[in-house]
Amino acid sequence: MPKRKVAVTLDAKLVHRVDALVLQQQFESRSQAVEAALAENLQRLDRTRLAHECTKLDPAEEQRLAEEGLAATGEMWPEY
């Protein structure tokens, strides 16, 4: 995927911590460290959003739909 250059303003303590990770060769550059942290945080937000949406489901309704689906497809399944 092509990369784009952006400018961000960070707290000085964060920059020092990132620089320390670069010096320890955990990342090749500040950019790589920031990109990795941002990607990880966005993935975490996606998982959190999915978990939040799942709490809106009604377990009884989901069970009813599952049983209805099994009953309908059970007739189409071959006997073994």
Coordinates of C-alpha atoms in Angstrom, one line a residue, residues 11-21 23 30:
D11 CA 4.2 15.1 23.6
A12 CA 8.0 15.3 24.2
K13 CA 7.9 12.4 26.6
L14 CA 6.3 10.2 23.9
V15 CA 9.0 11.2 21.4
H16 CA 11.7 10.3 23.9
R17 CA 10.2 6.9 24.5
V18 CA 9.9 6.3 20.8
D19 CA 13.4 7.4 20.2
A20 CA 14.6 4.9 22.9
L21 CA 12.8 2.1 21.1
L23 CA 17.9 3.2 19.6
R30 CA 10.1 6.9 14.4

